[in-house]
């Protein structure tokens, strides 16, 4: 079912936020970090398992080797896509957006704690490669695995934010539903246009980015994953032309 990943993600945020309201004070920073690292390792291996089928050639029940065309395409897409992303500084734009929104929330009137919780949680669960890549995979191939993994992460993250900031964190489910639902819908509309090799390539490249997200979660920031997103466009173009 296309869109199931976003439905589960939104539900996980609401449930996690509700539990967070009941558990004031959170889990403690050390426990929070331990849980995030463990989930990072899971994310890492999910990304790896999704990337390998796009690189390996299987004949019958035996592994025949590595597909050089697909491997070359991924290398070129990641290299030049990352260069484009670094030139555009996509990660920097997202970081500046977060700083700007938080500054406006601090200056705003009304329930500043509610606004701070909403903005902080929304930036954390909306902005990132998992939201974009997972929604594309869900829309193109009906595979919600990445969004299911993100749902577990968001469940814990929003639970922590809700225990600190209150019910404002729960309302981060709204922008998640709008953003991921829109990307999934667009990907679903484009799916008939894309050939199966293009869909497979996008899924494999997306899985590599998810692997990088897992590394960042488990071992601390190592990759500027948002700057790698243009690789998805280049990978699709390479596959459409050469494969």
PDB file of N, CA and C in Angstrom, residues 90-100:
ATOM      1  N   UNK A  90      23.327  22.371   0.470  1.00  0.00           N
ATOM      2  CA  UNK A  90      21.976  22.017   0.897  1.00  0.00           C
ATOM      3  C   UNK A  90      21.892  21.825   2.406  1.00  0.00           C
ATOM      4  N   UNK A  91      22.903  21.175   2.967  1.00  0.00           N
ATOM      5  CA  UNK A  91      22.916  20.948   4.419  1.00  0.00           C
ATOM      6  C   UNK A  91      22.959  22.278   5.166  1.00  0.00           C
ATOM      7  N   UNK A  92      23.761  23.205   4.657  1.00  0.00           N
ATOM      8  CA  UNK A  92      23.846  24.519   5.286  1.00  0.00           C
ATOM      9  C   UNK A  92      22.520  25.263   5.240  1.00  0.00           C
ATOM     10  N   UNK A  93      21.818  25.153   4.106  1.00  0.00           N
ATOM     11  CA  UNK A  93      20.500  25.789   3.995  1.00  0.00           C
ATOM     12  C   UNK A  93      19.535  25.229   5.033  1.00  0.00           C
ATOM     13  N   UNK A  94      19.553  23.915   5.200  1.00  0.00           N
ATOM     14  CA  UNK A  94      18.663  23.296   6.180  1.00  0.00           C
ATOM     15  C   UNK A  94      19.013  23.733   7.599  1.00  0.00           C
ATOM     16  N   UNK A  95      20.317  23.811   7.876  1.00  0.00           N
ATOM     17  CA  UNK A  95      20.740  24.246   9.209  1.00  0.00           C
ATOM     18  C   UNK A  95      20.328  25.689   9.470  1.00  0.00           C
ATOM     19  N   UNK A  96      20.495  26.543   8.453  1.00  0.00           N
ATOM     20  CA  UNK A  96      20.102  27.951   8.626  1.00  0.00           C
ATOM     21  C   UNK A  96      18.585  28.097   8.765  1.00  0.00           C
ATOM     22  N   UNK A  97      17.845  27.235   8.071  1.00  0.00           N
ATOM     23  CA  UNK A  97      16.392  27.245   8.220  1.00  0.00           C
ATOM     24  C   UNK A  97      16.006  26.912   9.656  1.00  0.00           C
ATOM     25  N   UNK A  98      16.682  25.912  10.217  1.00  0.00           N
ATOM     26  CA  UNK A  98      16.413  25.537  11.599  1.00  0.00           C
ATOM     27  C   UNK A  98      16.714  26.658  12.571  1.00  0.00           C
ATOM     28  N   UNK A  99      17.856  27.326  12.377  1.00  0.00           N
ATOM     29  CA  UNK A  99      18.230  28.444  13.249  1.00  0.00           C
ATOM     30  C   UNK A  99      17.210  29.572  13.134  1.00  0.00           C
ATOM     31  N   UNK A 100      16.772  29.866  11.904  1.00  0.00           N
ATOM     32  CA  UNK A 100      15.808  30.955  11.683  1.00  0.00           C
ATOM     33  C   UNK A 100      14.467  30.651  12.341  1.00  0.00           C
TER      34      UNK A 100
END
